[in-house]
CSV table of C-alpha atoms and ligand atoms in Angstrom, one decimal:
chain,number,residue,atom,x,y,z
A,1,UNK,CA,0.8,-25.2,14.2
A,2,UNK,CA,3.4,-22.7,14.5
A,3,UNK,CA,6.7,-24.1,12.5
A,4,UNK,CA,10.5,-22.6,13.3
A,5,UNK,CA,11.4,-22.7,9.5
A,6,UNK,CA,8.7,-20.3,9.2
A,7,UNK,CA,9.4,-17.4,11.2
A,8,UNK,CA,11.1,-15.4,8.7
A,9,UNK,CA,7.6,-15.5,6.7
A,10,UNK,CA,5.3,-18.0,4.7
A,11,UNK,CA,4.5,-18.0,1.2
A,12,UNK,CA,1.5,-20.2,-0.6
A,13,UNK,CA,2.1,-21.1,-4.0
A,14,UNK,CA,0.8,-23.6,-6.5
A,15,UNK,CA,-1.1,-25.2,-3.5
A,16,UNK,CA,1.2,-25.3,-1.0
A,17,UNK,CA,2.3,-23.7,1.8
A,18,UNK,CA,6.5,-22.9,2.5
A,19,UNK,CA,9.3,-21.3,4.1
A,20,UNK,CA,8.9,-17.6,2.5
A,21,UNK,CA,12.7,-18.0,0.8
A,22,UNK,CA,11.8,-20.6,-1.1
A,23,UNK,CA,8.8,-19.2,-2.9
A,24,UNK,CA,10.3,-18.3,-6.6
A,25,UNK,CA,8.5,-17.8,-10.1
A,26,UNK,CA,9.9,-19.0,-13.2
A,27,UNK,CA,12.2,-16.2,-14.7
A,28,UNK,CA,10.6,-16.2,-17.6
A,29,UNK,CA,6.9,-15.6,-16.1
A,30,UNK,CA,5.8,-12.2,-17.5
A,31,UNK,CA,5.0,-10.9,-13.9
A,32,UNK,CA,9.2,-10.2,-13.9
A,33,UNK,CA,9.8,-9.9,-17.6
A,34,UNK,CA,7.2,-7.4,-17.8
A,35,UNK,CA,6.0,-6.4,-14.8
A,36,UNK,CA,2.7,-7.8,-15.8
A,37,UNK,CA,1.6,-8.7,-12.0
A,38,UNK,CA,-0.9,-6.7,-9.6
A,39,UNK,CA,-1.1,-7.4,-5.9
A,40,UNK,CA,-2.2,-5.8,-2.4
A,41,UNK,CA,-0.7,-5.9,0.8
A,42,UNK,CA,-3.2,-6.4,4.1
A,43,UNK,CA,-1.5,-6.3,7.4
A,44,UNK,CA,-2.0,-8.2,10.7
A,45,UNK,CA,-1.4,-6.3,13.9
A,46,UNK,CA,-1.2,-8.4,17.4
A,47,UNK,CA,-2.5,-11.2,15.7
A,48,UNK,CA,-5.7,-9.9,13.8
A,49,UNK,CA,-6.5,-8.9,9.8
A,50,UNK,CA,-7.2,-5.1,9.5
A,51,UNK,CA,-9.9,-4.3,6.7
A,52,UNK,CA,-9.9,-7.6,5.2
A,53,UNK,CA,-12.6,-7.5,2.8
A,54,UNK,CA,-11.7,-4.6,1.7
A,55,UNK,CA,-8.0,-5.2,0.6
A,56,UNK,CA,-9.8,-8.7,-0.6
A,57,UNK,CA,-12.6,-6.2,-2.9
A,58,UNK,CA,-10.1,-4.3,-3.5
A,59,UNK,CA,-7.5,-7.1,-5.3
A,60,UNK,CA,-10.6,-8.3,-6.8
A,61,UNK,CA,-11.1,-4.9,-8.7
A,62,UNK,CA,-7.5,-4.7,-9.5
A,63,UNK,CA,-7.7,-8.3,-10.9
A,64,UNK,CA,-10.5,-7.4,-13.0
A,65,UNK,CA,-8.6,-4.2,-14.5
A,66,UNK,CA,-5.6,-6.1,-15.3
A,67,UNK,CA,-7.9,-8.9,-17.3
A,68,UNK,CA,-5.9,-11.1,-15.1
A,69,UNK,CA,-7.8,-14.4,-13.9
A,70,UNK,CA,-7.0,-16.7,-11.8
A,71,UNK,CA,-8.7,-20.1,-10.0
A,72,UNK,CA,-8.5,-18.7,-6.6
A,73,UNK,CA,-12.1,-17.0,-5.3
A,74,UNK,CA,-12.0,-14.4,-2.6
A,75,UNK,CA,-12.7,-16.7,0.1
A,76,UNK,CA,-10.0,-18.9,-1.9
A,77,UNK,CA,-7.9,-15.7,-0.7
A,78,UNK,CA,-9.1,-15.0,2.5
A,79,UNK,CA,-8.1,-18.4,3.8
A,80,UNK,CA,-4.8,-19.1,2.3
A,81,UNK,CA,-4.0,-15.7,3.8
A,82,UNK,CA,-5.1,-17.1,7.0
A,83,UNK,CA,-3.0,-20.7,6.5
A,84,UNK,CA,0.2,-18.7,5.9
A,85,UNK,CA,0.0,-15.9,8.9
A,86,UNK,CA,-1.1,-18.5,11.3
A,87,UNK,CA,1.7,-20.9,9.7
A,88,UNK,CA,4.4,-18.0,10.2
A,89,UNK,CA,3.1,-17.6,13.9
A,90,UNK,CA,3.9,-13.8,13.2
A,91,UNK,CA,2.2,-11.6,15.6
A,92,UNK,CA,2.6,-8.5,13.1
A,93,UNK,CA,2.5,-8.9,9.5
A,94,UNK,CA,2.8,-7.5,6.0
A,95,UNK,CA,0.6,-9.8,4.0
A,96,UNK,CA,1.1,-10.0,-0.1
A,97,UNK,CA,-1.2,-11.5,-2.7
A,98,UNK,CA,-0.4,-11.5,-6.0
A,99,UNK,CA,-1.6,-12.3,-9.2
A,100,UNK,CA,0.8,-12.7,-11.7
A,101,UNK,CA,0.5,-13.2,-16.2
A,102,UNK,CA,2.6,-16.2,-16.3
A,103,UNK,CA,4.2,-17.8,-18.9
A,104,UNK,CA,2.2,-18.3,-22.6
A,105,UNK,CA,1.3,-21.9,-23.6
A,106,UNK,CA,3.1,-21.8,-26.4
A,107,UNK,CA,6.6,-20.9,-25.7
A,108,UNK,CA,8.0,-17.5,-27.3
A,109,UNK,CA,4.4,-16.2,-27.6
A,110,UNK,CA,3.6,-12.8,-27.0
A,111,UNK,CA,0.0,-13.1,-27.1
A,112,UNK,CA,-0.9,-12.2,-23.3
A,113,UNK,CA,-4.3,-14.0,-23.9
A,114,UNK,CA,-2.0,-17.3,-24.1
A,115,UNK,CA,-0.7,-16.8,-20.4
A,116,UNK,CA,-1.5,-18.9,-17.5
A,117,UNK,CA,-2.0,-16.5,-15.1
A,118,UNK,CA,-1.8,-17.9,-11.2
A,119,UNK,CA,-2.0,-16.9,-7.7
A,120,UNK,CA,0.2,-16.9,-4.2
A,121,UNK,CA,0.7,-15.3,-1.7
A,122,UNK,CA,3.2,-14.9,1.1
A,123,UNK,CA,4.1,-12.7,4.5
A,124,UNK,CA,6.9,-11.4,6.2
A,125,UNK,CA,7.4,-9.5,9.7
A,126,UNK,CA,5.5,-6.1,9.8
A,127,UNK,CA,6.8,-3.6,7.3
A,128,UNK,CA,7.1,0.1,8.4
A,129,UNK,CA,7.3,2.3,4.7
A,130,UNK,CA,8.9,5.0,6.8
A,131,UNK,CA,11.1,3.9,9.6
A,132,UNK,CA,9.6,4.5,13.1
A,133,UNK,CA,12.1,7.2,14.1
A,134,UNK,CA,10.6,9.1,10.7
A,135,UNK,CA,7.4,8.7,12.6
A,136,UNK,CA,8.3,10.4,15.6
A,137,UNK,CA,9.9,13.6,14.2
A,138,UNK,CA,8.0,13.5,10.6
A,139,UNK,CA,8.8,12.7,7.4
A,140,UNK,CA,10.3,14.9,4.9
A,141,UNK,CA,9.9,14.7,1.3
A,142,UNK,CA,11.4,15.1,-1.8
A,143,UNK,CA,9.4,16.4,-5.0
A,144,UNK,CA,11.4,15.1,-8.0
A,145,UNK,CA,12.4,18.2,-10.6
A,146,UNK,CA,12.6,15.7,-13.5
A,147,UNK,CA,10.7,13.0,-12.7
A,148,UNK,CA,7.1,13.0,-12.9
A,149,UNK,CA,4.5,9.9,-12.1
A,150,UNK,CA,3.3,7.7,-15.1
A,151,UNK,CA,0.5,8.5,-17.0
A,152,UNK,CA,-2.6,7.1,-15.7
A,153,UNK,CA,-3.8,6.5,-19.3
A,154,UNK,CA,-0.4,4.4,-19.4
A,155,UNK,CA,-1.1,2.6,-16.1
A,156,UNK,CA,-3.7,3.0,-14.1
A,157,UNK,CA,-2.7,3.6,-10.8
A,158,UNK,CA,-5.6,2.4,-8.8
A,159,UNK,CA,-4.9,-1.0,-9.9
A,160,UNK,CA,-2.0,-2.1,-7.5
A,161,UNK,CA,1.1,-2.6,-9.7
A,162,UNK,CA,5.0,-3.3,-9.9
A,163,UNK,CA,6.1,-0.3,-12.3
A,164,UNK,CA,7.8,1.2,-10.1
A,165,UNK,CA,10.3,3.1,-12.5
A,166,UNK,CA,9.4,6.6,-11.5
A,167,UNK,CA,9.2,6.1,-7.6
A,168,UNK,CA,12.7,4.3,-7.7
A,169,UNK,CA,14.0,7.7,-9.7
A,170,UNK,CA,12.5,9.9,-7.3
A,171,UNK,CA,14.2,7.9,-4.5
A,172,UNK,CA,17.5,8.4,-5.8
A,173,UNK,CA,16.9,11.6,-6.1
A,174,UNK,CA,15.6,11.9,-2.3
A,175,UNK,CA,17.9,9.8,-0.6
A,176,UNK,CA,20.8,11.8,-2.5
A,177,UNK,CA,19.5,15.1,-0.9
A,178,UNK,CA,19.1,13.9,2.2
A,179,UNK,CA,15.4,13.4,2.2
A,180,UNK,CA,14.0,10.3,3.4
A,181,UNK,CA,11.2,9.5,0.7
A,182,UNK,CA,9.8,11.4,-2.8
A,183,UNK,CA,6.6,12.8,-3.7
A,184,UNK,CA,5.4,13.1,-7.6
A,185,UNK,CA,3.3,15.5,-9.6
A,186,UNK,CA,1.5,14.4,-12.1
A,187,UNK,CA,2.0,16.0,-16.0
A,188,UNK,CA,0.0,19.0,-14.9
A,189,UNK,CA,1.7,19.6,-11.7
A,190,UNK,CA,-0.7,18.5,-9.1
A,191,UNK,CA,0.3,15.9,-6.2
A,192,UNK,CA,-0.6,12.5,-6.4
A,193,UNK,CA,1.2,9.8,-4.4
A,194,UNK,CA,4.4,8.9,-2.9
A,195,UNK,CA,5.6,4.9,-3.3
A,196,UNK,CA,3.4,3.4,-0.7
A,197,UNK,CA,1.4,6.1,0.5
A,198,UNK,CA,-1.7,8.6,-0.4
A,199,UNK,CA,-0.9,11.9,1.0
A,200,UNK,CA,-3.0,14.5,3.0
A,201,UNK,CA,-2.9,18.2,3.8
A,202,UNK,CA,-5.0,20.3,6.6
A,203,UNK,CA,-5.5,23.4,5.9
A,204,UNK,CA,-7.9,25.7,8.4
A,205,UNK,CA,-9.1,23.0,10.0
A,206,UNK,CA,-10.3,21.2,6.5
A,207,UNK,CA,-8.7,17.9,5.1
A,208,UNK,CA,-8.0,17.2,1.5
A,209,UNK,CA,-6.5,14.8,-0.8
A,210,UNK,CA,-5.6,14.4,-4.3
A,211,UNK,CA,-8.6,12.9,-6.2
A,212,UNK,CA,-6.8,11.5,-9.0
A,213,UNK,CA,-4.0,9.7,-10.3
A,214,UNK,CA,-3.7,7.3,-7.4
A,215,UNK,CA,-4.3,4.4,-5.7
A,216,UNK,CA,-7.4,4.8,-4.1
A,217,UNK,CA,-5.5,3.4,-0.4
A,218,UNK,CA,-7.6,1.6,2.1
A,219,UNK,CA,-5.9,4.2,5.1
A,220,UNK,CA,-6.6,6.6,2.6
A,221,UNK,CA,-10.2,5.4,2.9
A,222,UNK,CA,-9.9,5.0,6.9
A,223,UNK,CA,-8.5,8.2,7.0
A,224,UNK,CA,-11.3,9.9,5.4
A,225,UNK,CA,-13.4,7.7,7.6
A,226,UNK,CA,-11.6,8.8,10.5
A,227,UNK,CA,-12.3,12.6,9.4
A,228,UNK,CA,-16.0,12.0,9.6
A,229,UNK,CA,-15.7,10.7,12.8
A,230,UNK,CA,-14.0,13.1,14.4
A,231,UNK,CA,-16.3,15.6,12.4
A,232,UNK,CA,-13.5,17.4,10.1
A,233,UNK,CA,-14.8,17.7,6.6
A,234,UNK,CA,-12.6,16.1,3.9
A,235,UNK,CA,-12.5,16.5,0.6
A,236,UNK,CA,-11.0,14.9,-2.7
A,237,UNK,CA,-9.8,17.1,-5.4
A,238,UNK,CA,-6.7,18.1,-7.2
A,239,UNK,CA,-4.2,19.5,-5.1
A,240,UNK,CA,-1.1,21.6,-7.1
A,241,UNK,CA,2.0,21.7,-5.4
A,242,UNK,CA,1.8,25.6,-4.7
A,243,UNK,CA,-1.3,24.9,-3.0
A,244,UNK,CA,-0.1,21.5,-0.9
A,245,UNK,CA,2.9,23.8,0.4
A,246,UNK,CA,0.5,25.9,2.0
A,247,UNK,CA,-0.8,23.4,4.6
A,248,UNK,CA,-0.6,23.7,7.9
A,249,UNK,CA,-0.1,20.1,8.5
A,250,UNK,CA,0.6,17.5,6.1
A,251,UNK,CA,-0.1,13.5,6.5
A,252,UNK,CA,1.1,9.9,4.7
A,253,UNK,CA,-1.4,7.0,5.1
A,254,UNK,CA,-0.2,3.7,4.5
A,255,UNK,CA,-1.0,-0.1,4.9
A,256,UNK,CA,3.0,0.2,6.2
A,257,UNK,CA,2.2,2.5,9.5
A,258,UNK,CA,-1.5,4.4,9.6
A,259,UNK,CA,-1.2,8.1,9.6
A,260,UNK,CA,2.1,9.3,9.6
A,261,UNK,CA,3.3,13.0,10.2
A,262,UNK,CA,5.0,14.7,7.1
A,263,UNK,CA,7.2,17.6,8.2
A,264,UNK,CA,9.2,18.9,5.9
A,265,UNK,CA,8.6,18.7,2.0
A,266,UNK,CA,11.1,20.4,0.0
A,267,UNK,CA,12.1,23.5,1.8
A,268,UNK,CA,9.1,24.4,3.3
A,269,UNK,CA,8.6,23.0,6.9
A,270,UNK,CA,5.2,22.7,8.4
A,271,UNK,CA,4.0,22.3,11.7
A,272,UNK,CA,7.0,23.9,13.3
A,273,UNK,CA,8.6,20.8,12.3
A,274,UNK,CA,6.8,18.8,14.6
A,275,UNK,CA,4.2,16.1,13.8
A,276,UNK,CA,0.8,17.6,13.9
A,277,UNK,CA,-2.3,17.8,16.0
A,278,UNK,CA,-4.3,16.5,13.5
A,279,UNK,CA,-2.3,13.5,12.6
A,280,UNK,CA,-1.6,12.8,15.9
A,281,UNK,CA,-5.4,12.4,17.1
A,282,UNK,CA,-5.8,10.2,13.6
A,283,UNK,CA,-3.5,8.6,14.4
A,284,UNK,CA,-4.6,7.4,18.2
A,285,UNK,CA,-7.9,6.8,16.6
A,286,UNK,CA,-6.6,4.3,13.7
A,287,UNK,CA,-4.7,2.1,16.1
A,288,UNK,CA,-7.4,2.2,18.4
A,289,UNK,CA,-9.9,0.6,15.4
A,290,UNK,CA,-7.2,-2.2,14.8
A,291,UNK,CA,-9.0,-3.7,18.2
A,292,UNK,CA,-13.2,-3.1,16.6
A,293,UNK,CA,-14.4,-6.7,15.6
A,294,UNK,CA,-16.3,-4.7,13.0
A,295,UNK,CA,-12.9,-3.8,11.2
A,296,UNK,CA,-10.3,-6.9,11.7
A,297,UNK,CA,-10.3,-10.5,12.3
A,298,UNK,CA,-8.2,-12.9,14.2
A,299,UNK,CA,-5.9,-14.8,12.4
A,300,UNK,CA,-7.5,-18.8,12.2
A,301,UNK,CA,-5.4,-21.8,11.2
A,302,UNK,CA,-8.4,-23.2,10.5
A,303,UNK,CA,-10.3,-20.8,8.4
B,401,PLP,N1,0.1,4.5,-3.2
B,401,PLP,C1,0.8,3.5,-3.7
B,401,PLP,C2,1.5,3.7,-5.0
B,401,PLP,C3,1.0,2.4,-2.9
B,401,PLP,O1,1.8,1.4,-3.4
B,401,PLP,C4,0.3,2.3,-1.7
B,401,PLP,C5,0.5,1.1,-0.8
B,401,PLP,O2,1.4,0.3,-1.0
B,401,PLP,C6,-0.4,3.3,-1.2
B,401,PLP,C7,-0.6,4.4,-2.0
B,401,PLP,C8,-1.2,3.3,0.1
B,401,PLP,O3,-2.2,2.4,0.1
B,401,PLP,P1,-2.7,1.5,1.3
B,401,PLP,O4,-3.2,2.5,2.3
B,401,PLP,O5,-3.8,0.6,0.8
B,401,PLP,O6,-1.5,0.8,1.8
């Protein structure tokens, strides 16, 4: 049953389901003293699950990576996920599940074996990462001067995390320059990932990504699924900015919006600052999968 209270978003947590704003976490958990949390974001789109299990597999890999455990199976997951969407009665939807350290048993510890880590969940109306006029003309980025991504030796960026210190620098410095989002290089100079999104360029009618230092995105995954499709070959390698800027079209994927055109990125301008053919057709074609049974499921109450 579909509750007013709720249309703002739903949250689960320690068994039950609220009102989104009133979902809160002790200030002393280590998931905000320490960012010691990992989560992933599925969407629903005109009342369906995109890619389920694999968000779900996923988490699960992230949770693993973290040595995070918590009581909560996957089909634990799946359903709460279902309880608060169809709770919500939100049409479109930016799911969350999070895992989170906790607090230690015994107070003061700093032992993170002595945490109680635990599980919720929550959604909220659709979020777009880049605003859906930024769609229609392209994005443009901002590669930091300063400001590089963390190591992946410090924190590995494939499992989904909250440190988002060097994205929040780089967004300073975008917004201040009149860009609307930031791109980092890694310590050797090559692209990796913008907060939210994987990044693609087309060059000659080939498709490439950055291989490493990452998240390994699930539109980053239907994208490259999307290239075999449509028979473009696509490859995943390291990519330094020299090399990115000579694109002739460039692409974001994210959970937040599919494929979306980049058309600017520093100075250089590609696709005569239009979006491109390429993303445009990927696009069409990741929208038009949001409908397959095979990929997405329709939100259940009763899961
Ligand atoms: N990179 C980072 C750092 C992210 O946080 C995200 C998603 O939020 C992505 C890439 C894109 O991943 P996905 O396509 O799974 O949304």
């Amino acid at each position: 049953m579909v509750d007013k209270d709720f249309s703002n978003g739903a949250a689960w947590m320690a068994q039950e389901i609220m009102p989104v704003g009133k979902a809160a976490i002790p200030v002393t958990d280590w998931g905000l003293t320490h960012s010691d949390i990992t989560y992933d974001v599925v969407h629903v789109w005109d009342g369906r699950f995109f890619r389920m299990d694999d968000y779900l597999q996923r988490f699960q890999r992230s949770l693993a990576k973290c040595r995070l455990s918590v009581d909560q199976s996957a089909d634990d997951m799946r359903r709460i996920l279902h309880q608060i969407v169809a709770r919500s009665g939100l049409d479109r939807s930016y799911v969350s599940m999070v895992a989170s350290r906790g607090q230690p048993s015994v107070p003061g510890s700093r032992d993170p074996r002595l945490c109680d880590n635990h599980f919720y969940a929550w959604c909220v109306p659709f979020v777009w990462v880049f605003l859906e006029e930024v769609v229609q003309r392209g994005a443009h980025l901002k590669v930091p001067e300063t400001i590089s991504r963390i190591a992946t030796e410090s924190v590995d960026p494939t499992a989904k995390n909250y440190h988002w210190g060097d994205f929040t620098q780089g967004l300073f410095e975008a917004k201040e320059a009149g860009f609307d989002n930031t791109l980092l290089l890694d310590h050797d100079g090559h692209v990796t990932e913008g907060p939210g999104f994987n990044v693609f360029m087309v060059k000659d009618g080939k498709v490439r990504t950055p291989r490493s230092g990452v998240l390994e995105g699930i539109t980053r995954k239907v994208a490259m699924e999307i290239c075999e499709h449509h028979g473009v070959p696509v490859t995943e390698q390291d990519i330094s900015l020299a090399d990115f800027l000579e694109a002739d079209e460039v692409f974001a994927t994210t959970t937040g919006g599919g494929p979306v055109p980049i058309t600017r990125i520093n100075e250089r301008v590609f696709s005569n600052d239009a979006p491109g053919e390429v993303t445009r057709q990927f696009n069409q074609t990741y929208w038009a999968w949001h409908e397959d049974p095979a990929m997405s499921e329709k939100v259940n109450a009763d899961y």
